[in-house]
Coordinates of C-alpha atoms and ligand atoms in Angstrom, one line a residue:
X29 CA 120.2 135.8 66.7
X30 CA 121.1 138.4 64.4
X31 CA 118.8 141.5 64.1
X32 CA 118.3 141.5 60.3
X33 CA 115.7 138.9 61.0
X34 CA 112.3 139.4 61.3
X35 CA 111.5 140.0 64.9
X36 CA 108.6 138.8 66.9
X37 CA 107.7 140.5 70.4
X38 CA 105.1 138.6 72.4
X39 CA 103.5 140.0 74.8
X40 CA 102.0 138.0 77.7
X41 CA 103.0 134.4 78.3
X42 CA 99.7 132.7 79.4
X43 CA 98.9 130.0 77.3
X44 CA 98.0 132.1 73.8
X45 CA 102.0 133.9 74.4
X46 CA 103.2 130.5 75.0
X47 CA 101.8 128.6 72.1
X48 CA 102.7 131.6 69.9
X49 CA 106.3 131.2 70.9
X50 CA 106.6 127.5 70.6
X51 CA 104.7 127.9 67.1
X52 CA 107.8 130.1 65.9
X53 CA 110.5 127.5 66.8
X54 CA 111.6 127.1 63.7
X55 CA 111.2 130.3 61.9
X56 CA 113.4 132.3 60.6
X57 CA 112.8 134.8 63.0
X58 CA 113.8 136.7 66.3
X59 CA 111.1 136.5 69.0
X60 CA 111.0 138.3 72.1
X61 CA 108.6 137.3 74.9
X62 CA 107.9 140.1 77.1
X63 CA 105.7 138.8 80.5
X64 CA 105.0 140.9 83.4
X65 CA 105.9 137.9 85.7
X66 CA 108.3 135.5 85.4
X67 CA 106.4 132.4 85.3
X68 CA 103.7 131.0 83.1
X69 CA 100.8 130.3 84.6
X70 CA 98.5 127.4 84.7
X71 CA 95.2 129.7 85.7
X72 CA 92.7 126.6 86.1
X73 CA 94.6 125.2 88.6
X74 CA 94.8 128.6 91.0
X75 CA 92.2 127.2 93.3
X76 CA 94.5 123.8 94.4
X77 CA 96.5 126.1 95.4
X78 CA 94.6 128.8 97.4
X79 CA 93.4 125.3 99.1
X80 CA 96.7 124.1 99.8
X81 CA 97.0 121.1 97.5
X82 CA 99.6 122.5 95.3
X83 CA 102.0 124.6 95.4
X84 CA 102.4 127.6 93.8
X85 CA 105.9 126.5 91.8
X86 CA 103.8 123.6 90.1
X87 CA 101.4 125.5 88.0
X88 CA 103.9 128.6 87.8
X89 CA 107.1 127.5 86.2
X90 CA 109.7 130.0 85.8
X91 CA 108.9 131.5 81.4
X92 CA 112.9 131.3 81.3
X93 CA 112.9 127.6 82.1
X94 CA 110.0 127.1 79.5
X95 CA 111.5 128.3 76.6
X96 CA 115.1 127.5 77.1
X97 CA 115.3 124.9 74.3
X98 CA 113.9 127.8 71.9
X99 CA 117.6 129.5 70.9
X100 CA 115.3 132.2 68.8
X101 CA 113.4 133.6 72.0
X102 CA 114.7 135.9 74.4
X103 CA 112.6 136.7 77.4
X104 CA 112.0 140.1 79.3
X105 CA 110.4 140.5 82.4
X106 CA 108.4 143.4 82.4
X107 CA 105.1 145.1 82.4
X108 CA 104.3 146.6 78.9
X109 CA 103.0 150.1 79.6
X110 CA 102.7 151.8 76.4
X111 CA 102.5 151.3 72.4
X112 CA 103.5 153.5 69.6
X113 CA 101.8 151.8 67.1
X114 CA 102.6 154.3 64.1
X115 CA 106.4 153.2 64.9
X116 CA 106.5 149.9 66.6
X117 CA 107.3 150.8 69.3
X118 CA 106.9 149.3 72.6
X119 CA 107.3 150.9 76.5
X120 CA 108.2 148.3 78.9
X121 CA 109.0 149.2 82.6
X122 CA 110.8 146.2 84.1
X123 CA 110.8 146.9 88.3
X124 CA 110.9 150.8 87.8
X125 CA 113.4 150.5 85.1
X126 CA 112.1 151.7 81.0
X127 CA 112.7 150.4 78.0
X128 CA 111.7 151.0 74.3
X129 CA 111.3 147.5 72.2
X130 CA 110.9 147.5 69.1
X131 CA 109.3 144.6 66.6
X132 CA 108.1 144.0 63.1
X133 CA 105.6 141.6 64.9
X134 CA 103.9 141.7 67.7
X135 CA 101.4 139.5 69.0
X136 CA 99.5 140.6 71.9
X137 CA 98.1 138.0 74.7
X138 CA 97.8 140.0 77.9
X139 CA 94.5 138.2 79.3
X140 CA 92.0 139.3 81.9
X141 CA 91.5 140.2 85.4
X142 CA 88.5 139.8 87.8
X143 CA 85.6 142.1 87.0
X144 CA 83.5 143.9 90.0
X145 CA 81.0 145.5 87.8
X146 CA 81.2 148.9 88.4
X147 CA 82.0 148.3 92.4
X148 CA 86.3 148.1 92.6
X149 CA 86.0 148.6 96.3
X150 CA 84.8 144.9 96.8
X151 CA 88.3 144.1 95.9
X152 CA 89.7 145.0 99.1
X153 CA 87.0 142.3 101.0
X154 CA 86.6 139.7 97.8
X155 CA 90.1 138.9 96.2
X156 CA 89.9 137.4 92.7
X157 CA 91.3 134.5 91.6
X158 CA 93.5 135.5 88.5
X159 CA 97.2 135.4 89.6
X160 CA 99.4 133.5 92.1
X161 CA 99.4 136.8 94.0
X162 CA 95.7 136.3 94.5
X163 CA 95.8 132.4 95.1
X164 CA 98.4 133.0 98.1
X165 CA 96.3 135.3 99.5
X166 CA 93.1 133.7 99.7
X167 CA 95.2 130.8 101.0
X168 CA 96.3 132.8 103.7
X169 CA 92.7 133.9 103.9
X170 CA 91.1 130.8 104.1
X171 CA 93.8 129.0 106.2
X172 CA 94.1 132.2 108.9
X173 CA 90.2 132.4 109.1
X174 CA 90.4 128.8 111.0
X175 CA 93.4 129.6 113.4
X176 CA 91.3 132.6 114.4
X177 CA 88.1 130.6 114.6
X178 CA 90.2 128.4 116.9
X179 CA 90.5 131.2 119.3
X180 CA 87.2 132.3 119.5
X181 CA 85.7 132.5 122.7
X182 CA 82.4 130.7 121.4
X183 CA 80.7 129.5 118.5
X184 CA 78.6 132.8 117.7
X185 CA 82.4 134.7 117.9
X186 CA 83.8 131.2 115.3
X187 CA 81.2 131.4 113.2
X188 CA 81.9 134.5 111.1
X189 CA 85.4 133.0 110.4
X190 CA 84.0 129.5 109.6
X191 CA 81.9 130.5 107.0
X192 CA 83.3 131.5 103.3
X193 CA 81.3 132.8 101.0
X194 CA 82.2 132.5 97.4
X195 CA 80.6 134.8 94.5
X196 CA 80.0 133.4 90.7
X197 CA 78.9 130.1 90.4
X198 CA 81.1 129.4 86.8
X199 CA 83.8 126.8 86.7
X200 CA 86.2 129.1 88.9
X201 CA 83.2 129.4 92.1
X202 CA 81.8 125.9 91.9
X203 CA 85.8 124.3 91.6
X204 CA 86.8 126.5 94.9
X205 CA 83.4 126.0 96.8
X206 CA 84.2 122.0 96.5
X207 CA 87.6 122.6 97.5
X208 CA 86.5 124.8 100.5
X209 CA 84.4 121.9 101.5
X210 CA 86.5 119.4 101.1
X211 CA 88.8 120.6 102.6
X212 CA 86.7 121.4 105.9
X213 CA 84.8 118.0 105.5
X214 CA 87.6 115.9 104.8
X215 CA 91.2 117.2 104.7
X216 CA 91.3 119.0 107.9
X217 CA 90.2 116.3 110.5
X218 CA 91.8 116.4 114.1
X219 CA 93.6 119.3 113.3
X220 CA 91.6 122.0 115.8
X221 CA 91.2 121.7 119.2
X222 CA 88.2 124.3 119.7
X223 CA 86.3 123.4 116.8
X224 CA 85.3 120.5 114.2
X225 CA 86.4 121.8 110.6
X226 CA 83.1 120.0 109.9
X227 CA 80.7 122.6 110.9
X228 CA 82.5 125.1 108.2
X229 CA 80.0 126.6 106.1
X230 CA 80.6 127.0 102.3
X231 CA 78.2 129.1 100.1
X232 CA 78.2 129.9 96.6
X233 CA 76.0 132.6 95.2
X234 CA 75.0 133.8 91.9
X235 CA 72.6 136.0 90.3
X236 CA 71.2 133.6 87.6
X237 CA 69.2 130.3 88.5
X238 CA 71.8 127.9 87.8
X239 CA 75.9 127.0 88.2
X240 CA 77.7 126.4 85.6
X241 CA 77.1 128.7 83.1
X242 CA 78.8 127.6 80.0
X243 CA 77.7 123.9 80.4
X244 CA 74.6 122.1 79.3
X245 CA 71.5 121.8 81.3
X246 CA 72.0 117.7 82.8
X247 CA 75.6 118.4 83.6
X248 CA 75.3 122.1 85.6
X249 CA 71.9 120.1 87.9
X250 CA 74.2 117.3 88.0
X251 CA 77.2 119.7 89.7
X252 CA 75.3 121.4 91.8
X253 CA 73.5 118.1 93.3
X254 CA 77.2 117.5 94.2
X255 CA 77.8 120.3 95.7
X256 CA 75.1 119.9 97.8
X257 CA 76.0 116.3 98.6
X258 CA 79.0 118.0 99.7
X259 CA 77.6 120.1 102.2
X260 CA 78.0 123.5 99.7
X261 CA 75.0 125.9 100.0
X262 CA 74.1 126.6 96.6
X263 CA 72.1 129.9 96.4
X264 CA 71.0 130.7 93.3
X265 CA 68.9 134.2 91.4
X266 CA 71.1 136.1 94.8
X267 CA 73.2 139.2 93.9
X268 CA 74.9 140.5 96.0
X269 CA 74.6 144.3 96.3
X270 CA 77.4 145.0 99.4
X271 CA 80.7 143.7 100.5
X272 CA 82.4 144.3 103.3
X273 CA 85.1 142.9 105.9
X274 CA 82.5 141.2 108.3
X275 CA 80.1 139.9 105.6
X276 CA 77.6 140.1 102.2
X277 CA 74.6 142.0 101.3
X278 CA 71.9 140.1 99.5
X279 CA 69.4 140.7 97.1
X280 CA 67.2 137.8 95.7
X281 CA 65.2 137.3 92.8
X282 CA 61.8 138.7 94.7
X283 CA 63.4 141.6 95.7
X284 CA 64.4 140.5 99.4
X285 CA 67.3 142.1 101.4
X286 CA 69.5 139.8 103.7
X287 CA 73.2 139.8 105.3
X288 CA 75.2 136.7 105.5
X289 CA 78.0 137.5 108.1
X290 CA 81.6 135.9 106.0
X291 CA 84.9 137.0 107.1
X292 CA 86.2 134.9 104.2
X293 CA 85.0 136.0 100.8
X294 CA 85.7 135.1 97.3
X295 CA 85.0 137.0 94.1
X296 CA 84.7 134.5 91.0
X297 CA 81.9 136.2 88.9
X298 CA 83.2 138.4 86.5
X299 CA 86.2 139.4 84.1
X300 CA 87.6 142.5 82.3
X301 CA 90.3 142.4 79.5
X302 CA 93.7 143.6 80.8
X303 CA 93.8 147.4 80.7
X304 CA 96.5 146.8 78.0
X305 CA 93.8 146.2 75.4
X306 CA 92.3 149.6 75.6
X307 CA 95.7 151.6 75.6
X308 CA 96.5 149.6 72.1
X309 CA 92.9 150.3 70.7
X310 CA 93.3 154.0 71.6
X311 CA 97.0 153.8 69.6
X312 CA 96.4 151.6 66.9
X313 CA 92.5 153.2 66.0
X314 CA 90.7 149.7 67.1
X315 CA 87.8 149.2 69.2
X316 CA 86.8 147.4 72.1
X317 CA 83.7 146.0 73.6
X318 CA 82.2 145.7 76.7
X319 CA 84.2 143.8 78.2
X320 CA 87.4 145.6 77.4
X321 CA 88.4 143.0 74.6
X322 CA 89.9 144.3 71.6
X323 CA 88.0 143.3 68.0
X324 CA 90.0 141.7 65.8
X325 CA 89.8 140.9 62.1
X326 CA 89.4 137.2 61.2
X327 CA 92.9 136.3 61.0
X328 CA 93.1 137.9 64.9
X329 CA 95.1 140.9 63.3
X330 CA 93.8 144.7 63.7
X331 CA 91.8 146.6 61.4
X332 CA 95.0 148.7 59.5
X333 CA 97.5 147.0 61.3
X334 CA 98.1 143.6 60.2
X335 CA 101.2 143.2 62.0
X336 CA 99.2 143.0 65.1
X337 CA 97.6 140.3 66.6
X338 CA 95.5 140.1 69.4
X339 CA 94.8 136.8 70.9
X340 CA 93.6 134.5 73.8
X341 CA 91.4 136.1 76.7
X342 CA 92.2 139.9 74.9
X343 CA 90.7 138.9 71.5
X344 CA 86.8 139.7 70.8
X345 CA 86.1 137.3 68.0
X346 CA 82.8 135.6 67.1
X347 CA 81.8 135.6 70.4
X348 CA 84.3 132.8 71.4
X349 CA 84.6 132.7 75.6
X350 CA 87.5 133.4 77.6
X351 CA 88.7 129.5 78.0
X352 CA 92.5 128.4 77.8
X353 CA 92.0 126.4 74.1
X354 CA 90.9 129.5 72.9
X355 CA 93.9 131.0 73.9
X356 CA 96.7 128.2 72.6
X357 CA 94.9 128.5 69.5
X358 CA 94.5 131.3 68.6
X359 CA 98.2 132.3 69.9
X360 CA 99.4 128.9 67.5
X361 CA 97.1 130.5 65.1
X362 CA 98.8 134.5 65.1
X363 CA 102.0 133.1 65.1
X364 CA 101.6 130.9 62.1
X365 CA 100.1 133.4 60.1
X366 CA 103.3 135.7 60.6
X367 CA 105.4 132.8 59.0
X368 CA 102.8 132.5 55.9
X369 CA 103.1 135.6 55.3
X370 CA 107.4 135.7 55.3
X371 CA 106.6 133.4 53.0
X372 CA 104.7 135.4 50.8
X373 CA 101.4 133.7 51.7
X374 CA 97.9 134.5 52.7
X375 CA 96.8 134.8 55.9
X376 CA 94.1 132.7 56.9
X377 CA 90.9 133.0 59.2
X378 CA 91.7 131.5 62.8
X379 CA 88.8 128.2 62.8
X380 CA 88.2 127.3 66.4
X381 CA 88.1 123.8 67.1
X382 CA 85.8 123.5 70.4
X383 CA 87.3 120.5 72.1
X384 CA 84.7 120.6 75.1
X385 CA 84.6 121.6 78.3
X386 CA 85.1 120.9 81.8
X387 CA 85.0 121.1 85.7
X388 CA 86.3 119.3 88.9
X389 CA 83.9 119.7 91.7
X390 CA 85.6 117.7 94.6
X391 CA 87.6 114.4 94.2
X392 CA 86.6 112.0 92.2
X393 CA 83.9 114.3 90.9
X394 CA 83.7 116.5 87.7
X395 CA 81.7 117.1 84.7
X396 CA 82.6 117.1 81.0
X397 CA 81.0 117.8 78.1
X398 CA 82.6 117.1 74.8
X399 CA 80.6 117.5 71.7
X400 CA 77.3 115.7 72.1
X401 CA 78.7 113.8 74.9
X402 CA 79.0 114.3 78.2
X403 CA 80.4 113.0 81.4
X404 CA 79.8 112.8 85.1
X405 CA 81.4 111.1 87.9
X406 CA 84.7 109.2 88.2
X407 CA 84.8 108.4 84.6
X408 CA 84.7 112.6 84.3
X409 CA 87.2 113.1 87.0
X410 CA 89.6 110.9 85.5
X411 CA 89.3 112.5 81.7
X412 CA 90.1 115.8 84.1
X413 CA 93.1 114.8 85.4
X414 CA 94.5 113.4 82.6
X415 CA 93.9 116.7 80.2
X416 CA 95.2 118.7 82.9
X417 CA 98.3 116.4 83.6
X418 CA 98.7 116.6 79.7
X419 CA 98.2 120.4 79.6
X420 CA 100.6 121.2 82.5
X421 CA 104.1 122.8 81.4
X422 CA 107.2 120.8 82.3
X423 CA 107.8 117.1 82.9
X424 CA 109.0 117.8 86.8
X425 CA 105.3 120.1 87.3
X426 CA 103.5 116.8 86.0
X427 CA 105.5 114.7 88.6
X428 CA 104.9 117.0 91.9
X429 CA 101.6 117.9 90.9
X430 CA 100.3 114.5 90.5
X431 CA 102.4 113.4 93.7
X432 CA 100.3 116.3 95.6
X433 CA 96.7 115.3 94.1
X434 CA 98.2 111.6 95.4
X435 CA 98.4 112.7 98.8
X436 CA 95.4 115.1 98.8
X437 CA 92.9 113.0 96.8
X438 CA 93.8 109.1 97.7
X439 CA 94.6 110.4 101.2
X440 CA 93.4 113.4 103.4
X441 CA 96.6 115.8 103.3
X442 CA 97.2 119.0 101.7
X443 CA 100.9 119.7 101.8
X444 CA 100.7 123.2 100.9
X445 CA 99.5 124.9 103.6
X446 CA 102.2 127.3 104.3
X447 CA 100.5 130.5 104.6
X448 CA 102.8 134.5 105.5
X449 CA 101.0 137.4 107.5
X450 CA 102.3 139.6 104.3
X451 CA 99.9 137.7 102.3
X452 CA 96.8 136.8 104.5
X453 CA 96.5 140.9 104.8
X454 CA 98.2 141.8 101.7
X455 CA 95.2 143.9 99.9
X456 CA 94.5 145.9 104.0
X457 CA 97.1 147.0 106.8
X458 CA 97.3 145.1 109.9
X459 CA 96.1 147.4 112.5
X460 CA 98.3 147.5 115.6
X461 CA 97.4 144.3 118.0
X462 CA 94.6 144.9 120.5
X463 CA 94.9 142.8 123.4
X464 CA 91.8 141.7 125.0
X465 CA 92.6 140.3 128.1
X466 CA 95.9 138.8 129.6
X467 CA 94.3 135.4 131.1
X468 CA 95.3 133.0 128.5
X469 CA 92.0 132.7 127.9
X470 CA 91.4 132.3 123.9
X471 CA 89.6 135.8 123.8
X472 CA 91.1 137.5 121.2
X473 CA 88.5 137.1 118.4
X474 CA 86.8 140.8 118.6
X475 CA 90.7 141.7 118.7
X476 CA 91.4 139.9 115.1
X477 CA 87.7 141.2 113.8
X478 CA 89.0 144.0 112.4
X479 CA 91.8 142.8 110.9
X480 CA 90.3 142.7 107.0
Ligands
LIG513 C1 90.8 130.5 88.2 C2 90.6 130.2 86.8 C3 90.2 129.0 86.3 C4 90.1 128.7 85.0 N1 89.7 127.4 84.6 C5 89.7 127.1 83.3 C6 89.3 125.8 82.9 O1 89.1 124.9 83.7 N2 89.3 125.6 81.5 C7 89.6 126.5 80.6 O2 89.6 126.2 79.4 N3 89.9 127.8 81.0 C8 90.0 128.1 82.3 N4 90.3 129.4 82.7 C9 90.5 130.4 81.6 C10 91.9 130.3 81.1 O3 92.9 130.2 82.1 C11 92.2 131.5 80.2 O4 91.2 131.5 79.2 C12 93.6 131.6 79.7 O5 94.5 131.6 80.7 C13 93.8 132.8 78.8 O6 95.1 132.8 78.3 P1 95.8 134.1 77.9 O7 97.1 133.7 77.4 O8 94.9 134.9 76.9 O9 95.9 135.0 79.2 P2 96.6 134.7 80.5 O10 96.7 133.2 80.8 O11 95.8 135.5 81.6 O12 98.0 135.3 80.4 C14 98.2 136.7 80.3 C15 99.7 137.0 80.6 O13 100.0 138.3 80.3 C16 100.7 138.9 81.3 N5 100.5 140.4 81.2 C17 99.3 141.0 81.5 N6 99.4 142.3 81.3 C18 100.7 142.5 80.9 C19 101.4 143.7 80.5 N7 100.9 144.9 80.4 N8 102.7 143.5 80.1 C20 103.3 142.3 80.1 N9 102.7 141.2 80.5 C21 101.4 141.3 80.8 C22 100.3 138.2 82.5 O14 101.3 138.3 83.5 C23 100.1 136.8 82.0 O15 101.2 136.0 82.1 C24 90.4 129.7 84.0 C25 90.8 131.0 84.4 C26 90.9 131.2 85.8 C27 91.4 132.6 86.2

C-alpha cells in the first residue's frame, strides 16, 4: 500500500463495515477498518448463544481473519472517540492508547445499542442483547439462575429463579423466549436433581397488542400461537414501568398495576444509534433523529460533506429499519460510490432492495415473509437456516455452527454451556458470601438472592 492512494477508513465492522470493505477489493485505494472489537459479529445469532447452542467464536470471527485475503485493508482495533471533520481527522483510543487517523474517505457503520427509554438504570437488572459481552452474560444469567434454583430450599424459594422474563416482543424477544423454553422444555431433561426444568416459566411482554412488529398480521398470530404451544406466556398491551433485581413492575392496557417476581430478565424492546452518530453530527453540522441516527443524503453521504457516509443501523434514510440487509447494502452501496466518483462519476441514490424478512421461534419453527409471500413452519425454518448458513462469515463458522444446531436441534444437547462467575455478575458486584446454615442442607437461596 503506498499512501499516495486514496485512503478509505471504515469505521465499524458489522455487516455495513464489512460489505463496504469487501466492495473496495479491487480499488485503487487504501482502506483502513477501524472496529472497536476484534471480531465481526453475526448479531441475529446472539441469542444461540446466550442459550448455549453456539459458541461465541462461531458468530464472532476474529475482523483480521476476515479480511486477510484483502492486501488493501489494514485493520485497527480501537474505539473511535472523536472526529475533526473540517480536517479529516480521526481520534481512536485503542486499550488506553491514542491515535490520530487520517482518511480522504470515511464511511461510518457504528450501529446501535439497546434503548431503555429514558430509564438506563434497568440496565443493571435487564442486559441487552447487542454484543457477545451481553450474550455471555445472560448465558451466565440464565444458566446460574437454575444451579441456584437447584439449591433452593422449596419451590416458593426456586420459583423466582425459574422464571425469566423477557421484554420486547420483536424478532430479538420472541427468538430468545423460544429458546428459553426450549431449552427448559426440551434440552435440559435429567439434568437437576431438585427440580424438573419443565416447570420453568418463560414470559414475553410488550406494550403493543401483538409480537412481531415488523411482520404481517397471519405470520405475527401465527408466532405467537407457537409460542404458546411452547409453553411461552405471551402478555401483550403490558409495559413495564419498574425493574429490579428480584422482579418487573407492570402496567396494562386498563391501567392495572402488577409485579411478576424474575430474577432472570431480558431487555429486547428498544435501540439507540451508537453515541458515535451524535459526536459526528455535532462535528460535521448534520442532524440526528430520535433515535440518535444520523440523516443522510440520498447517496448515504452528509449534507456538505460528501466524503462521509453513514450507513447500516447509524443511517436515517427513508424510514428504512435497523435489519442486517439494510446494512450490507447500504455499506456495498457507500463504498461503491467512492470508486464512481475516483472515476470521475456521479454518485447515485442508494435503492433498497427489501429481500424479506424473518424469525426462528423454536426448532423447526419460524416465519418468513418474502414479498407477497409468506411462510410458516418447517418449510420456514429450513429457508432460515439456510440464509443464515449462507449469511455466516467463514467456511469453518458454517461447519461448527451447523454441527451445533445438529446436536441441539436433531438431538437435545446444547454444547455451549460453559458459563464464568465474571460474567453471570459482570454488570453488579458479588457481595461477600452469606452462609446460611452449615447442615448441608441446600439452604442457601436467600443467601444468593441478593446477588443481582
Ligand atoms: C439480537 C439481534 C438480533 C437480530 N436479528 C436480526 C435478524 O434476524 N434479521 C436482520 O435482518 N437483522 C437482525 N438484527 C439487526 C442486524 O443485526 C443489524 O441491523 C446489523 O447488525 C446492523 O449492522 P451495522 O453494521 O450497521 O451495525 P453493527 O452490526 O452493530 O456493527 C457495528 C460495529 O461498530 C463497532 N463500533 C461501534 N462503535 C464504535 C466506535 N466508536 N469505534 C469503533 N467501532 C465501533 C461495533 O463494535 C460493531 O462491530 C438483529 C440485531 C440484534 C442485536
Amino acid at each position: 500500500m503506498t499512501s499516495e492512494r486514496h485512503k478509505v477508513v471504515i469505521v465499524g465492522c458489522g455487516f455495513a463495515g464489512l460489505f463496504a470493505a469487501r466492495a473496495l477489493k479491487r480499488a485503487p485505494v487504501e482502506v483502513v477498518v477501524i472496529d472497536k472489537t476484534n471480531h465481526h459479529l453475526f448479531q441475529p445469532l446472539l441469542y444461540q448463544v446466550a442459550t448455549g447452542v453456539l459458541s461465541e467464536g462461531d458468530i464472532a470471527p476474529p475482523i483480521r481473519d476476515v479480511l486477510r485475503h484483502q492486501s488493501n485493508v489494514s485493520v485497527m482495533l480501537g474505539e473511535v472517540v472523536d472526529v475533526e471533520a473540517a480536517n479529516r481527522v480521526l481520534t481512536v483510543d485503542t486499550l488506553g492508547h491514542a491515535t490520530r487517523v487520517s482518511y480522504d474517505s470515511l464511511i461510518v457503520a457504528t450501529g446501535a445499542s439497546s434503548s431503555y427509554f429514558g430509564h438506563d438504570e434497568y440496565a443493571r437488572h435487564a442486559p441487552g442483547m447487542k454484543t457477545i459481552d451481553d450474550a455471555l452474560e445472560l448465558r451466565g444469567r440464565i444458566f446460574g439462575a437454575l444451579e441456584i434454583a437447584e439449591l433452593a430450599p422449596d419451590a416458593i424459594a426456586r420459583e423466582p429463579w425459574l422464571t425469566f422474563a423477557i421484554v420486547g416482543a420483536g424478532p430479538t424477544g420472541v427468538e430468545l423466549a423460544g429458546q428459553i423454553a426450549e431449552l427448559c422444555r426440551r434440552a435440559l431433561s435429567s439434568n437437576f436433581r431438585h427440580f424438573d426444568p419443565k416447570s420453568a416459566r418463560v414470559i414475553l411482554l410488550d406494550g403493543v397488542d401483538h409480537v412481531l412488529g415488523p411482520f404481517p398480521e397471519r405470520l405475527r398470530r401465527h408466532a405467537q400461537r407457537d409460542l404458546e404451544r411452547l409453553g411461552v406466556e405471551v402478555r401483550l398491551s403490558t409495559q413495564v414501568v419498574g425493574v429490579d433485581d428480584e422482579g418487573l413492575d407492570i402496567k396494562s392496557a386498563d391501567g392495572a398495576t402488577g409485579r411478576i417476581a424474575a430474577r432472570t430478565k431480558i431487555w429486547a424492546a428498544g435501540v439507540q444509534a451508537s453515541p458515535l452518530g451524535r459526536l459526528l453530527a455535532e462535528r460535521a453540522g448534520a442532524t440526528v433523529d430520535r433515535a440518535g441516527r444520523v440523516e443522510v443524503q440520498p447517496d448515504c453521504s452528509l449534507p456538505g460533506h460528501p466524503e462521509v457516509f453513514v450507513v447500516g443501523d447509524l443511517m436515517a434514510l427513508n424510514g428504512l429499519g435497523g435489519v442486517a440487509e439494510v446494512a450490507m447494502q447500504s455499506g456495498h452501496h457507500a463504498a461503491r460510490t467512492i470508486t464512481r466518483r475516483l472515476r470521475g462519476r456521479e454518485a447515485k441514490p442508494f435503492r433498497y432492495l427489501d429481500l424479506g424478512t424473518m424469525a426462528t421461534i423454536a426448532r423447526f419453527r419460524a416465519v418468513v415473509s418474502v414479498g407477497r409471500l409468506r411462510f410458516t413452519g418447517f418449510l420456514a425454518w429450513v429457508m432460515w437456516l439456510f440464509v443464515h448458513v449462507a449469511f455466516m462469515t467463514g467456511f469453518k463458522n458454517r461447519v461448527a455452527a451447523v454441527a451445533n444446531w445438529a446436536v441441539a436441534f436433531l438431538g437435545r444437547g446444547r454444547r455451549q454451556r460453559t458459563i464464568t462467575k465474571q460474567q453471570a455478575l459482570a454488570r453488579t458486584t458479588a457481595p461477600a458470601p452469606q452462609i446460611v446454615n452449615t447442615n448441608g442442607s441446600p439452604a442457601v437461596a436467600q443467601a444468593t438472592a441478593s446477588q443481582r
